[in-house]
JSON list of C-alpha atoms in Angstrom, two decimals:
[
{"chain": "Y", "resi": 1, "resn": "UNK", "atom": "CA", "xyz": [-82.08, -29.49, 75.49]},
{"chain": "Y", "resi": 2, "resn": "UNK", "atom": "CA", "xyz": [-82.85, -33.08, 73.47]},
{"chain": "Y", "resi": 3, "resn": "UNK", "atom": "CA", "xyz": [-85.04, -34.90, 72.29]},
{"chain": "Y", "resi": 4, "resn": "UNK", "atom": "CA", "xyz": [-83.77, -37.57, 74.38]},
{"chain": "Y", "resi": 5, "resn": "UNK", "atom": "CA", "xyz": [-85.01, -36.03, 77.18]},
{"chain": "Y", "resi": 6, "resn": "UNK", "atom": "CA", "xyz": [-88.15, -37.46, 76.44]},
{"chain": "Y", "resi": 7, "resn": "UNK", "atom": "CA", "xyz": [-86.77, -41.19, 77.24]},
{"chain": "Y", "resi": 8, "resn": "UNK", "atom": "CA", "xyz": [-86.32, -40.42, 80.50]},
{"chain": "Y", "resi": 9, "resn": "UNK", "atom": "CA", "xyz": [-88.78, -42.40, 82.21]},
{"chain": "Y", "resi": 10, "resn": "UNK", "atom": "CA", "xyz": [-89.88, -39.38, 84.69]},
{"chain": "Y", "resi": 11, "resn": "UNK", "atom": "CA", "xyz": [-90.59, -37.31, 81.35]},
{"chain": "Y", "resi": 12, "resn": "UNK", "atom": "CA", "xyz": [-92.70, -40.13, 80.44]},
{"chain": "Y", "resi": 13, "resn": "UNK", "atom": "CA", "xyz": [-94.80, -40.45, 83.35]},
{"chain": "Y", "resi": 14, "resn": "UNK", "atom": "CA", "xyz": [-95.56, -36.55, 83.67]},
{"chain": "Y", "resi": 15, "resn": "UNK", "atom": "CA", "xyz": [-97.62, -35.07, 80.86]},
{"chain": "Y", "resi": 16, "resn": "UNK", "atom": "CA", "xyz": [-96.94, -31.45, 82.31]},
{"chain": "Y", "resi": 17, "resn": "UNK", "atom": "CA", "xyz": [-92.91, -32.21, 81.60]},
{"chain": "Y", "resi": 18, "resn": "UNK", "atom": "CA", "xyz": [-93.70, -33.48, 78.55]},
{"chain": "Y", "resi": 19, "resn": "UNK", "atom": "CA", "xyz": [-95.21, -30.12, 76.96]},
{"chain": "Y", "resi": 20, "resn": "UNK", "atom": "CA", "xyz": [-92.66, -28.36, 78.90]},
{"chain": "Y", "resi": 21, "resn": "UNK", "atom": "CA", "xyz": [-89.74, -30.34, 76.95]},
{"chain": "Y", "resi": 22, "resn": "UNK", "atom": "CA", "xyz": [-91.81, -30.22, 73.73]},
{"chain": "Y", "resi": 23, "resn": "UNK", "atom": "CA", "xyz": [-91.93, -26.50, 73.64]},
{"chain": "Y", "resi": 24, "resn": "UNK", "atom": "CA", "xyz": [-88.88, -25.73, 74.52]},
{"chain": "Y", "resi": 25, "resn": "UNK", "atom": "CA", "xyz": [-87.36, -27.99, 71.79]},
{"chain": "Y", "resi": 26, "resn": "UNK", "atom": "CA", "xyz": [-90.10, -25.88, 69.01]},
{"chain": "Y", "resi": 27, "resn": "UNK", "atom": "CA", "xyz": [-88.58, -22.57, 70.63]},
{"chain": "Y", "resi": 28, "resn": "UNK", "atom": "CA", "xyz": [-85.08, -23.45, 70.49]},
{"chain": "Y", "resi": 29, "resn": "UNK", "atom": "CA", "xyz": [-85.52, -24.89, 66.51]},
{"chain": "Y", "resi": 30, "resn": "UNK", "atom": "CA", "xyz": [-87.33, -21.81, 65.72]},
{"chain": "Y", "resi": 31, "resn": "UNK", "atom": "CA", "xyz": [-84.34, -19.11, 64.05]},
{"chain": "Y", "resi": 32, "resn": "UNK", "atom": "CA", "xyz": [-86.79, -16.16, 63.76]},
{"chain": "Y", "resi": 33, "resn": "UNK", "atom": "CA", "xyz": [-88.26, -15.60, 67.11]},
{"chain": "Y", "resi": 34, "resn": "UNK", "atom": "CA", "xyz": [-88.30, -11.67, 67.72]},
{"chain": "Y", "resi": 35, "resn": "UNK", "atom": "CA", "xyz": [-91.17, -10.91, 70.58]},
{"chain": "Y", "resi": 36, "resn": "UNK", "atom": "CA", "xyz": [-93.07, -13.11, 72.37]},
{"chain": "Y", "resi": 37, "resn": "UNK", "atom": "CA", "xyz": [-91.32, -15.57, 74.49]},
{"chain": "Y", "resi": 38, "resn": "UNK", "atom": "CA", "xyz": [-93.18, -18.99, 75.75]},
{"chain": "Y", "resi": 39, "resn": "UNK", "atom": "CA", "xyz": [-94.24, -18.91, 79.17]},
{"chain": "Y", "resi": 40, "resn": "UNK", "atom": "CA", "xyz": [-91.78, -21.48, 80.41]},
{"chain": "Y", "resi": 41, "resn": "UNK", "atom": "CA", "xyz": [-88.94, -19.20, 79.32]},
{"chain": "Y", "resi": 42, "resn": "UNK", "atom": "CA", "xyz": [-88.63, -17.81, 82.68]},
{"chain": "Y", "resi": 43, "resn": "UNK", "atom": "CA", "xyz": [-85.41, -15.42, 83.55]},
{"chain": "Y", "resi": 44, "resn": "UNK", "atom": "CA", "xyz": [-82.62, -16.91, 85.42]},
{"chain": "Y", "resi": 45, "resn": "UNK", "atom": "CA", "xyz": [-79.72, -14.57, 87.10]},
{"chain": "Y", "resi": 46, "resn": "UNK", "atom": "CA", "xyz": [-77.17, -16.65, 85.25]},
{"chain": "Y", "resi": 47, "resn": "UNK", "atom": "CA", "xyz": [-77.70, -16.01, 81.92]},
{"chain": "Y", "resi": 48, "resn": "UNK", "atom": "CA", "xyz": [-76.44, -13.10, 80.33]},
{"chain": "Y", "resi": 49, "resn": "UNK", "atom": "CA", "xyz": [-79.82, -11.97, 78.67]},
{"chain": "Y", "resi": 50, "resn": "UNK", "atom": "CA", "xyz": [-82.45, -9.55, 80.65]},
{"chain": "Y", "resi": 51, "resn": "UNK", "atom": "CA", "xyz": [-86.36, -9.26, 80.12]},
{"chain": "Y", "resi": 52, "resn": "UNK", "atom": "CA", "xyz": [-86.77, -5.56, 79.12]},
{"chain": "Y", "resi": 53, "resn": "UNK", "atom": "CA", "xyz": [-88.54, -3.03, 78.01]},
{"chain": "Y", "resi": 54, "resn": "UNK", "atom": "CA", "xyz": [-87.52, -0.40, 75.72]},
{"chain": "Y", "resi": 55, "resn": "UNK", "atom": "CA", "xyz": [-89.42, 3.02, 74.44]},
{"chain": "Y", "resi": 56, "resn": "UNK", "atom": "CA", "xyz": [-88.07, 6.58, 73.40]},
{"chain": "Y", "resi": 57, "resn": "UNK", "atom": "CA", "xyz": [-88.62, 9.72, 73.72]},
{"chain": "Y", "resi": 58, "resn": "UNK", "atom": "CA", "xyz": [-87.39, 12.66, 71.03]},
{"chain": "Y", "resi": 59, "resn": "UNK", "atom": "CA", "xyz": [-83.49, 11.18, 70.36]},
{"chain": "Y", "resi": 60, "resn": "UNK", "atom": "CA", "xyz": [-83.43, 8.88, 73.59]},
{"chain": "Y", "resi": 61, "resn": "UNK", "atom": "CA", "xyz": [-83.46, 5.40, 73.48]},
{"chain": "Y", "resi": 62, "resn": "UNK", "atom": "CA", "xyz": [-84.52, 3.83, 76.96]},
{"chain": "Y", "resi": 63, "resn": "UNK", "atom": "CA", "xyz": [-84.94, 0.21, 78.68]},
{"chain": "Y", "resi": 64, "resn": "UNK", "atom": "CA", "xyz": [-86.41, -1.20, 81.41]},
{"chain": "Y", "resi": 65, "resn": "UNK", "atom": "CA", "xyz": [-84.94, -3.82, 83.05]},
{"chain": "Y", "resi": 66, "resn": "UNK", "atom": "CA", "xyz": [-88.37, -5.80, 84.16]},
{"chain": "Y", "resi": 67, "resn": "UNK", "atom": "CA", "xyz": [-86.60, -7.70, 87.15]},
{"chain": "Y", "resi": 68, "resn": "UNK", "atom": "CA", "xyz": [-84.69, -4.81, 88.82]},
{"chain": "Y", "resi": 69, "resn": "UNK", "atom": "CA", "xyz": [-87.30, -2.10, 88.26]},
{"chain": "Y", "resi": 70, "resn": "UNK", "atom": "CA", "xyz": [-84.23, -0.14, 86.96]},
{"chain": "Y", "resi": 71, "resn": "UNK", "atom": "CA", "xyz": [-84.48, 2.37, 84.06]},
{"chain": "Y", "resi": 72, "resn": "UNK", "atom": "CA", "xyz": [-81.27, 2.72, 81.56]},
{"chain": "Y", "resi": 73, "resn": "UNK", "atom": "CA", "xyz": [-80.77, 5.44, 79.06]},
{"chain": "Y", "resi": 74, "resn": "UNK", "atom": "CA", "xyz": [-79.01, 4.15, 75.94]},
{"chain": "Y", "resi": 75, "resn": "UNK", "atom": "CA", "xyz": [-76.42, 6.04, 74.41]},
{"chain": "Y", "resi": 76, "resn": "UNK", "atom": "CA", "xyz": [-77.56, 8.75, 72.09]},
{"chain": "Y", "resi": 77, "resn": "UNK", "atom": "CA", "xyz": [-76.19, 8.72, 68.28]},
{"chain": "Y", "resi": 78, "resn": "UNK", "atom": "CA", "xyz": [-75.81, 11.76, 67.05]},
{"chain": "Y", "resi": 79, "resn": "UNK", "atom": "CA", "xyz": [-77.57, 11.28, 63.85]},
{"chain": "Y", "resi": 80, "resn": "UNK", "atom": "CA", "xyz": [-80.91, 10.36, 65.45]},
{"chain": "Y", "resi": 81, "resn": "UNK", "atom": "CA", "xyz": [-83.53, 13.30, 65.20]},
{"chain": "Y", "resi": 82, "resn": "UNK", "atom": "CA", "xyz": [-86.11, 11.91, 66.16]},
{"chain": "Y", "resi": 83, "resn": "UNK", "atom": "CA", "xyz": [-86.85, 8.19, 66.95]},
{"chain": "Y", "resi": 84, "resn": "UNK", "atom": "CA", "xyz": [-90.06, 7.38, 65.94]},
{"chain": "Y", "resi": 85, "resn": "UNK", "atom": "CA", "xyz": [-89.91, 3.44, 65.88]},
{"chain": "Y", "resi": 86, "resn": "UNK", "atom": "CA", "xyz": [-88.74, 0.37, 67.49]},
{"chain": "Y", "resi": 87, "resn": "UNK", "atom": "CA", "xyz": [-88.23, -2.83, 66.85]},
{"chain": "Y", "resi": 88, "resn": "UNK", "atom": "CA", "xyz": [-86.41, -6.41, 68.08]},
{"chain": "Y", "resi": 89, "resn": "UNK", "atom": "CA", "xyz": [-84.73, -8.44, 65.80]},
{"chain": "Y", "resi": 90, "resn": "UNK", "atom": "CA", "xyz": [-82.83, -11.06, 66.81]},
{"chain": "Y", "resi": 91, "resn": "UNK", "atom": "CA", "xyz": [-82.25, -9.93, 70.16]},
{"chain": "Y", "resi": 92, "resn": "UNK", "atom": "CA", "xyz": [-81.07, -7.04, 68.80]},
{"chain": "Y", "resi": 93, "resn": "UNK", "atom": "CA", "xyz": [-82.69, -3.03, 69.00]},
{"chain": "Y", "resi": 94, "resn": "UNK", "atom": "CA", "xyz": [-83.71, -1.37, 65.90]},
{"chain": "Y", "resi": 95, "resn": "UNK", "atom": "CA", "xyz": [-84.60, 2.34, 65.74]},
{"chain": "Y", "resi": 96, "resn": "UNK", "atom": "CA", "xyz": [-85.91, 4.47, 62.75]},
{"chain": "Y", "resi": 97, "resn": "UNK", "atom": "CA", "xyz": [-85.09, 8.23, 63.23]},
{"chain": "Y", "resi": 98, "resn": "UNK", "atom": "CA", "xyz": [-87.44, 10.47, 60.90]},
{"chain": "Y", "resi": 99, "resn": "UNK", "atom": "CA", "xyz": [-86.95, 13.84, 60.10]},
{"chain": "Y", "resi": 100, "resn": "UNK", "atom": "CA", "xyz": [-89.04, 15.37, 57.72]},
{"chain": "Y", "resi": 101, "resn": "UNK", "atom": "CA", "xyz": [-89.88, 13.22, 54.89]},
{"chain": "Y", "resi": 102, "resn": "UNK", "atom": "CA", "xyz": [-86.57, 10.82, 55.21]},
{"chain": "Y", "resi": 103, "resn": "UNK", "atom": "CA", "xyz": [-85.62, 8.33, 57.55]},
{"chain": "Y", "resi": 104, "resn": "UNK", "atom": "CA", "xyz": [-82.49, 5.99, 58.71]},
{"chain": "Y", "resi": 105, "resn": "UNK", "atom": "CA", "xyz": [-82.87, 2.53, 60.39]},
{"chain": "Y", "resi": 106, "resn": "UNK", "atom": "CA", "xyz": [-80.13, 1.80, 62.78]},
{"chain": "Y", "resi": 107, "resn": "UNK", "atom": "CA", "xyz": [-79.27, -1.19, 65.23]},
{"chain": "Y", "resi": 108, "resn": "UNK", "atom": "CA", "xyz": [-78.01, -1.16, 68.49]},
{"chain": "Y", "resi": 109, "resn": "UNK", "atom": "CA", "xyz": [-75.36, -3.56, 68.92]},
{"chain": "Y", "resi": 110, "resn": "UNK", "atom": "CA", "xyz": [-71.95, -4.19, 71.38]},
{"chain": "Y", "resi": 111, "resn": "UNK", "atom": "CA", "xyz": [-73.11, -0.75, 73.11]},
{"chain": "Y", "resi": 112, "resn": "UNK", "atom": "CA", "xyz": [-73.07, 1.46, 69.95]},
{"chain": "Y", "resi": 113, "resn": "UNK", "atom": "CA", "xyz": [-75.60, 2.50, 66.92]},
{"chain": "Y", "resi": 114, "resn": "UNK", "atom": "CA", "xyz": [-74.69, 1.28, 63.50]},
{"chain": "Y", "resi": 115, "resn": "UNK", "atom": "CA", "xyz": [-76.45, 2.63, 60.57]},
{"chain": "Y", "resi": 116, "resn": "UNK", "atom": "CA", "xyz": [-78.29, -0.02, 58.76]},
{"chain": "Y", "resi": 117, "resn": "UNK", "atom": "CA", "xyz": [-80.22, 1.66, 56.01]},
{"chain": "Y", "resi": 118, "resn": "UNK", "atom": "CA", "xyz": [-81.82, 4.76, 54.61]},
{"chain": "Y", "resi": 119, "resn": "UNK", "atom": "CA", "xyz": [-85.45, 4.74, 54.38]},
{"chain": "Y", "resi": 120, "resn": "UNK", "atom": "CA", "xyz": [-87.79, 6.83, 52.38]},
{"chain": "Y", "resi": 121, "resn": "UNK", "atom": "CA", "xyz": [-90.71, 8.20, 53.77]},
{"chain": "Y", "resi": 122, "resn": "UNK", "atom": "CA", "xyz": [-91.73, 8.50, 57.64]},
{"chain": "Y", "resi": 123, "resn": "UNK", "atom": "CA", "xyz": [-94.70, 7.71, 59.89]},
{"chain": "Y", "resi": 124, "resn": "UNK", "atom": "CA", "xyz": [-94.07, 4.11, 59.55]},
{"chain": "Y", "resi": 125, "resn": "UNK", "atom": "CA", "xyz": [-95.84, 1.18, 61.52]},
{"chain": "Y", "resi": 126, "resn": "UNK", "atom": "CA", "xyz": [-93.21, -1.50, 62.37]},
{"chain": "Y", "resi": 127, "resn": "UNK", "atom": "CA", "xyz": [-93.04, -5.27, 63.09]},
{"chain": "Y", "resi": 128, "resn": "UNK", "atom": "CA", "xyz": [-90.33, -7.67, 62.80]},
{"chain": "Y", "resi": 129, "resn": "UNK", "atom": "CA", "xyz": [-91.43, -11.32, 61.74]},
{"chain": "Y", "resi": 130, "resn": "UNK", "atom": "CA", "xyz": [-89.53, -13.75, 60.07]},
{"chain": "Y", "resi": 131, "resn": "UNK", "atom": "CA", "xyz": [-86.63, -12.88, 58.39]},
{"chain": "Y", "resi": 132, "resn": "UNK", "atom": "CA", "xyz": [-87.86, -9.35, 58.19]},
{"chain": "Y", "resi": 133, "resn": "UNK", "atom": "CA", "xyz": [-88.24, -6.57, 59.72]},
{"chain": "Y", "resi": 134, "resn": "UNK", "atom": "CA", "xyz": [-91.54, -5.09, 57.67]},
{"chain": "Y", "resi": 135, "resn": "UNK", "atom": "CA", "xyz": [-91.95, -0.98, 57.49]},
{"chain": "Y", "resi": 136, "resn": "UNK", "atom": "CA", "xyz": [-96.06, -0.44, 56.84]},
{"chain": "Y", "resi": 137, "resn": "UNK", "atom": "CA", "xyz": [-95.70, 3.35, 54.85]},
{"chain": "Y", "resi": 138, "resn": "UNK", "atom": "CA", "xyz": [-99.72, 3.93, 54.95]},
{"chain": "Y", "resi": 139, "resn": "UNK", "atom": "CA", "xyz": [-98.66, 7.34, 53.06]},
{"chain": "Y", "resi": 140, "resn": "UNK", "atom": "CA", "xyz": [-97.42, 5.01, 50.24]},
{"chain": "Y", "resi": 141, "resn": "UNK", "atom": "CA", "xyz": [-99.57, 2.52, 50.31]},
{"chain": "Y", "resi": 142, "resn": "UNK", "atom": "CA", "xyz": [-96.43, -0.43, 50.62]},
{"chain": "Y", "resi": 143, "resn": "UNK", "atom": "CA", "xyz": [-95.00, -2.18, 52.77]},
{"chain": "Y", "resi": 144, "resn": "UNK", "atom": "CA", "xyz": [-91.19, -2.37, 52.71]},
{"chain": "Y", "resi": 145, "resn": "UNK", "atom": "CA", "xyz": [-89.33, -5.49, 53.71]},
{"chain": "Y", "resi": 146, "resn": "UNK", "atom": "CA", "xyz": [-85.80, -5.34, 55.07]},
{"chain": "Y", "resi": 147, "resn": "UNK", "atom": "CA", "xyz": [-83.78, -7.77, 55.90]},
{"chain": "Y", "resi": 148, "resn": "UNK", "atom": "CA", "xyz": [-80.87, -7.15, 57.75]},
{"chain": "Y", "resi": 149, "resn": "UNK", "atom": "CA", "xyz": [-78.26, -9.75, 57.23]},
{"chain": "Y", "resi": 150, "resn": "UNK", "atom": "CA", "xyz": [-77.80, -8.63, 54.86]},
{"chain": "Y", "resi": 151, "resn": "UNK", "atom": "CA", "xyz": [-79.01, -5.88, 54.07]},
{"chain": "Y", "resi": 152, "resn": "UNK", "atom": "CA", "xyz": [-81.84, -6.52, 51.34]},
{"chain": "Y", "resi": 153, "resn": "UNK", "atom": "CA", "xyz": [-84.77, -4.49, 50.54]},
{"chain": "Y", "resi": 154, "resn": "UNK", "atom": "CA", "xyz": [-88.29, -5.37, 48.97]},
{"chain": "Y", "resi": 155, "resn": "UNK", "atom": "CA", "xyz": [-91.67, -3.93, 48.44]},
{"chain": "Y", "resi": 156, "resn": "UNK", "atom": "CA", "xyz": [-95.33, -5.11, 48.72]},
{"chain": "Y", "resi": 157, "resn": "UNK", "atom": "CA", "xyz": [-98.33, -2.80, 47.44]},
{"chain": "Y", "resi": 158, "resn": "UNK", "atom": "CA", "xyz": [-101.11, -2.84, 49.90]},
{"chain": "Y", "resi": 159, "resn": "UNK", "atom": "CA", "xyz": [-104.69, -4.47, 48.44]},
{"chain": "Y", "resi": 160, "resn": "UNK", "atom": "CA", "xyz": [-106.53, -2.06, 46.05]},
{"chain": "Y", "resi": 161, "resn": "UNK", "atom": "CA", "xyz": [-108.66, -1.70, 49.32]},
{"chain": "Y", "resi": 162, "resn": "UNK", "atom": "CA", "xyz": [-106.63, -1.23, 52.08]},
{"chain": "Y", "resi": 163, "resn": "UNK", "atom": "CA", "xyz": [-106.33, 2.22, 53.26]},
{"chain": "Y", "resi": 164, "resn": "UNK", "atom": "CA", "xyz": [-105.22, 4.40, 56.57]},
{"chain": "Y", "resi": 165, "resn": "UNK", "atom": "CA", "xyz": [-103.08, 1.69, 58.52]},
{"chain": "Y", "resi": 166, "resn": "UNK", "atom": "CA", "xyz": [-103.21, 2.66, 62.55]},
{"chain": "Y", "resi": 167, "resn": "UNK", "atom": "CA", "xyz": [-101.75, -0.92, 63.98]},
{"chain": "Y", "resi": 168, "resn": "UNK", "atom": "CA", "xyz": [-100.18, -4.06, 63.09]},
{"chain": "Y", "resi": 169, "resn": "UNK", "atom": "CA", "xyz": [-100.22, -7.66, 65.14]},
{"chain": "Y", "resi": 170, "resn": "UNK", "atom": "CA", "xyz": [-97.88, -10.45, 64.64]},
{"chain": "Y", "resi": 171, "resn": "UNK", "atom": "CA", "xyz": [-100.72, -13.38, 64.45]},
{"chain": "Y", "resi": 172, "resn": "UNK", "atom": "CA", "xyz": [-99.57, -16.47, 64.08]},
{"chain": "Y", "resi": 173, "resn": "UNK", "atom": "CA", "xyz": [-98.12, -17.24, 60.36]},
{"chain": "Y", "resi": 174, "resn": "UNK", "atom": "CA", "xyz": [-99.10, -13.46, 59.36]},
{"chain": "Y", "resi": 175, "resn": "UNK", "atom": "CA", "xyz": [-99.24, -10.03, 59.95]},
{"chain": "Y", "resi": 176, "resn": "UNK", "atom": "CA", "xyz": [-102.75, -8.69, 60.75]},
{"chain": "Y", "resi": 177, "resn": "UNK", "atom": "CA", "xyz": [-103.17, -4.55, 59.66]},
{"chain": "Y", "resi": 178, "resn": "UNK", "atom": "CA", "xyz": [-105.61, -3.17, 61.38]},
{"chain": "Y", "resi": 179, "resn": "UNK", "atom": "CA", "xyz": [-106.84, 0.53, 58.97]},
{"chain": "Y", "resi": 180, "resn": "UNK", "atom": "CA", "xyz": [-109.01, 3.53, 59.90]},
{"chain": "Y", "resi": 181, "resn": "UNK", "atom": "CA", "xyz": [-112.14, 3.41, 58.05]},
{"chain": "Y", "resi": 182, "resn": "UNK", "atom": "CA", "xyz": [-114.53, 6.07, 57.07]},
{"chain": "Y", "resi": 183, "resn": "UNK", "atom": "CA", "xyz": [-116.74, 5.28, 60.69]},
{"chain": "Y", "resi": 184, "resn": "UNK", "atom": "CA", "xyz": [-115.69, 5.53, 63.84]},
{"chain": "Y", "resi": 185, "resn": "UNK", "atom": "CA", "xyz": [-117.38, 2.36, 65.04]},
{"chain": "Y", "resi": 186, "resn": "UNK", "atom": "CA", "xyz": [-115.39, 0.07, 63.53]},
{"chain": "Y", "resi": 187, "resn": "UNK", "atom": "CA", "xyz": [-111.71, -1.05, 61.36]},
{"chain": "Y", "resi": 188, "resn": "UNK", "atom": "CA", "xyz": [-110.94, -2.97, 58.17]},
{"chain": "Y", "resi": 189, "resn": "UNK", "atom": "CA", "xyz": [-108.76, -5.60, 59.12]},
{"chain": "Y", "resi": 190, "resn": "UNK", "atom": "CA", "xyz": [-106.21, -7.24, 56.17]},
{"chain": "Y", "resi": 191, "resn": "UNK", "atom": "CA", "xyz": [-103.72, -9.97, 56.69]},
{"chain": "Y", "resi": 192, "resn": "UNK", "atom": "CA", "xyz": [-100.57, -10.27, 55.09]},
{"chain": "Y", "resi": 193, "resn": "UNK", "atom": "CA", "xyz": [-99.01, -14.03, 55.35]},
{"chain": "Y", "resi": 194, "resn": "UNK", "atom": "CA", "xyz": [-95.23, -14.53, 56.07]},
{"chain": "Y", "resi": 195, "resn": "UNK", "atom": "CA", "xyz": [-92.85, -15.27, 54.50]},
{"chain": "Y", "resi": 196, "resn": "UNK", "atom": "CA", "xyz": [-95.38, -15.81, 51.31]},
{"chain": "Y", "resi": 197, "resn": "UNK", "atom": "CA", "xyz": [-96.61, -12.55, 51.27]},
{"chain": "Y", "resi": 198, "resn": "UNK", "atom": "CA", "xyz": [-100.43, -12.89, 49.95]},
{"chain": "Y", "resi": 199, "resn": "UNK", "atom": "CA", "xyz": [-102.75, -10.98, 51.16]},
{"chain": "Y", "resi": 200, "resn": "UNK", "atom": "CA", "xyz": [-106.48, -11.50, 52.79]},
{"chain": "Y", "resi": 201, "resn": "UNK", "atom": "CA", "xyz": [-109.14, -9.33, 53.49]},
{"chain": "Y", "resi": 202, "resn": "UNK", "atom": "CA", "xyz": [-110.62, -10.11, 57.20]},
{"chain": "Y", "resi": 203, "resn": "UNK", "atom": "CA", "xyz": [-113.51, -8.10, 56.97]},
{"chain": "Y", "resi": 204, "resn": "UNK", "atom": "CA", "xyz": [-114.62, -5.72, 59.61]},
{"chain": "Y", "resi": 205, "resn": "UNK", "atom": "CA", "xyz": [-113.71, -5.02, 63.72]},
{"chain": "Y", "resi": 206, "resn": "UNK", "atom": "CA", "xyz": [-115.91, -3.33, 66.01]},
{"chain": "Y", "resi": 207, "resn": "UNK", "atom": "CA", "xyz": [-114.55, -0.11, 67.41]},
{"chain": "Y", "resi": 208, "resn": "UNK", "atom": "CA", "xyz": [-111.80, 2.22, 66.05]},
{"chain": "Y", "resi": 209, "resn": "UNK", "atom": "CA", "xyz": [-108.16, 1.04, 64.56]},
{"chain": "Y", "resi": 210, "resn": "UNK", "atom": "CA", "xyz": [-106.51, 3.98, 66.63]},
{"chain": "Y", "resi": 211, "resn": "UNK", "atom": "CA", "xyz": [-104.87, 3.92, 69.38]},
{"chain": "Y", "resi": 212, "resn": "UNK", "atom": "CA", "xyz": [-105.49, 0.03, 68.77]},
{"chain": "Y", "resi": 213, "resn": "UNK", "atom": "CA", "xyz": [-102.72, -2.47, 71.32]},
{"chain": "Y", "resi": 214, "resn": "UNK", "atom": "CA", "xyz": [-102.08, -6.04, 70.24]},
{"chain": "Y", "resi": 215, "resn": "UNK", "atom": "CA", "xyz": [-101.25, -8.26, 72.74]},
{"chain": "Y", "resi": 216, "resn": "UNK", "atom": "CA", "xyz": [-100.85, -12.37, 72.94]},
{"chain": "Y", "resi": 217, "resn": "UNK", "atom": "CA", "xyz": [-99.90, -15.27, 75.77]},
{"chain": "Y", "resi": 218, "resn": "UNK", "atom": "CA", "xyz": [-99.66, -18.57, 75.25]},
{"chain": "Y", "resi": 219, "resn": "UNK", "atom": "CA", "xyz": [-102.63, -19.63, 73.11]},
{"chain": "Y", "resi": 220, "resn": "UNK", "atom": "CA", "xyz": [-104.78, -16.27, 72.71]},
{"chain": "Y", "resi": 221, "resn": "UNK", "atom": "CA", "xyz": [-104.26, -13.08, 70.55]},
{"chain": "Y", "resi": 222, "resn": "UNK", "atom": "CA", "xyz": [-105.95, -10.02, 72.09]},
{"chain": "Y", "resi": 223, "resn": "UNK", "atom": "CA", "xyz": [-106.62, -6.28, 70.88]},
{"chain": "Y", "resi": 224, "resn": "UNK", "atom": "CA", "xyz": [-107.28, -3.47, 73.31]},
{"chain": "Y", "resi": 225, "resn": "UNK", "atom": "CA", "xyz": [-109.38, -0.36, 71.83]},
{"chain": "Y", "resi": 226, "resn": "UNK", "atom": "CA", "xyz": [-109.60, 3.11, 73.50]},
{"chain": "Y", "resi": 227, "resn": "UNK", "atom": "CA", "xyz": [-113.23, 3.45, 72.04]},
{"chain": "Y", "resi": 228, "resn": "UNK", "atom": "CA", "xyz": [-113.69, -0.20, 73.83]},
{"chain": "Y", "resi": 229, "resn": "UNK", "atom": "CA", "xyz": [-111.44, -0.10, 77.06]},
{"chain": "Y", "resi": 230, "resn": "UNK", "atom": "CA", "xyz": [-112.35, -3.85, 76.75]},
{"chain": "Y", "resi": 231, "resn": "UNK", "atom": "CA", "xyz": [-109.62, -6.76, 75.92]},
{"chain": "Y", "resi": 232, "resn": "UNK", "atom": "CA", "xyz": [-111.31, -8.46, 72.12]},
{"chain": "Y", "resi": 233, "resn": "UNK", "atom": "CA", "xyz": [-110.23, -12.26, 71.19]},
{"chain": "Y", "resi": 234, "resn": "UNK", "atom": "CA", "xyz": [-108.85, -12.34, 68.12]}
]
């Protein structure tokens, strides 16, 4: 894809093309794309990479293959005990395994596990962004940044007020943490901006931070609460 696809006289004629071309040029310059894909980036049986989806349960790593309806097991490493995250990164499957009150962060990569790092602490929330994959320890209060070519760690102390983490959303040029607060009936939301790292408080969300689901398509960022059972704009 060029920009000199845009000279071509059809291109010029059809707005539709035009934002087609336009986007996928922005995706393609873009070197730290980890989740969402634009909806033009459709699947195509000759290209070697698969929609899927991938969860785990206990020491077993799983994907879906979205087009075939076909479940795989990955292989187990022996020195998972319990995979409690997951997360993409460069096209490219990161677990954490936590046992007790220490954890390891490993990639899956040409069909094997390779350790990546050890990781203090457990019951994490995690999002990569960026060049980062960020670790949210609520128990810590900090958020641990690690990037994994190479490996290089850093830290960021939540706000003075931010408390009880539940979710995270990747929205837009930040992270958005949404926290348990002391009612029921609503969340403190905080946003962390990437790659600077300053925070903001958002204020309040109706409805509860747990069990809270972050979703997004083209243009619109959407949350979807148990206590709601209703998608919310963000």
């Amino acid at each position: 894809m060029s920009s000199g696809a845009f000279k071509h006289h059809l291109c010029e004629q059809d707005k539709e093309a035009k934002l087609v071309i336009t986007e996928a040029i922005s995706y393609k310059l873009e070197r730290n794309i980890h989740g969402y894909w634009p909806h033009y980036a459709l699947h195509r049986n000759c290209h070697v990479f698969r929609h899927i989806g991938v969860l785990a349960s206990k020491d077993q790593g799983s994907a879906l293959v979205l087009e075939m309806d076909d479940w795989k097991d990955l292989p187990k490493c022996s020195l998972h005990a319990k995979i409690t995250n997951l997360s993409i990164f460069d096209d490219e499957l990161y677990v954490i395994s936590s046992l007790d009150f220490q954890s390891l962060l490993f990639v899956f990569t040409n069909k094997e596990w390779k350790f990546v790092s050890e990781i203090s602490g457990s019951d994490f929330i995690v999002l990569s962004k960026g060049r980062c994959i960020y670790i949210i320890d609520g128990k810590n209060c900090m958020i641990k940044c690690v990037m994994p070519t190479p490996v290089l760690h850093s830290e960021i102390k939540f706000p003075d007020m931010m408390r009880n983490p539940e979710s995270a959303l990747d929205f837009d040029k930040s992270i958005l943490i949404f926290c348990s607060t002391d009612s029921n009936e609503r969340s403190a939301v905080f946003s962390l901006e990437v790659p600077e790292h300053n925070w903001t408080d958002c204020g309040h969300l109706e409805g509860s931070a747990k069990n809270l689901v972050g979703l997004r398509n083209e243009t619109k960022y959407l949350v979807l609460q148990r206590s709601y059972k209703d998608l919310t704009k963000i």
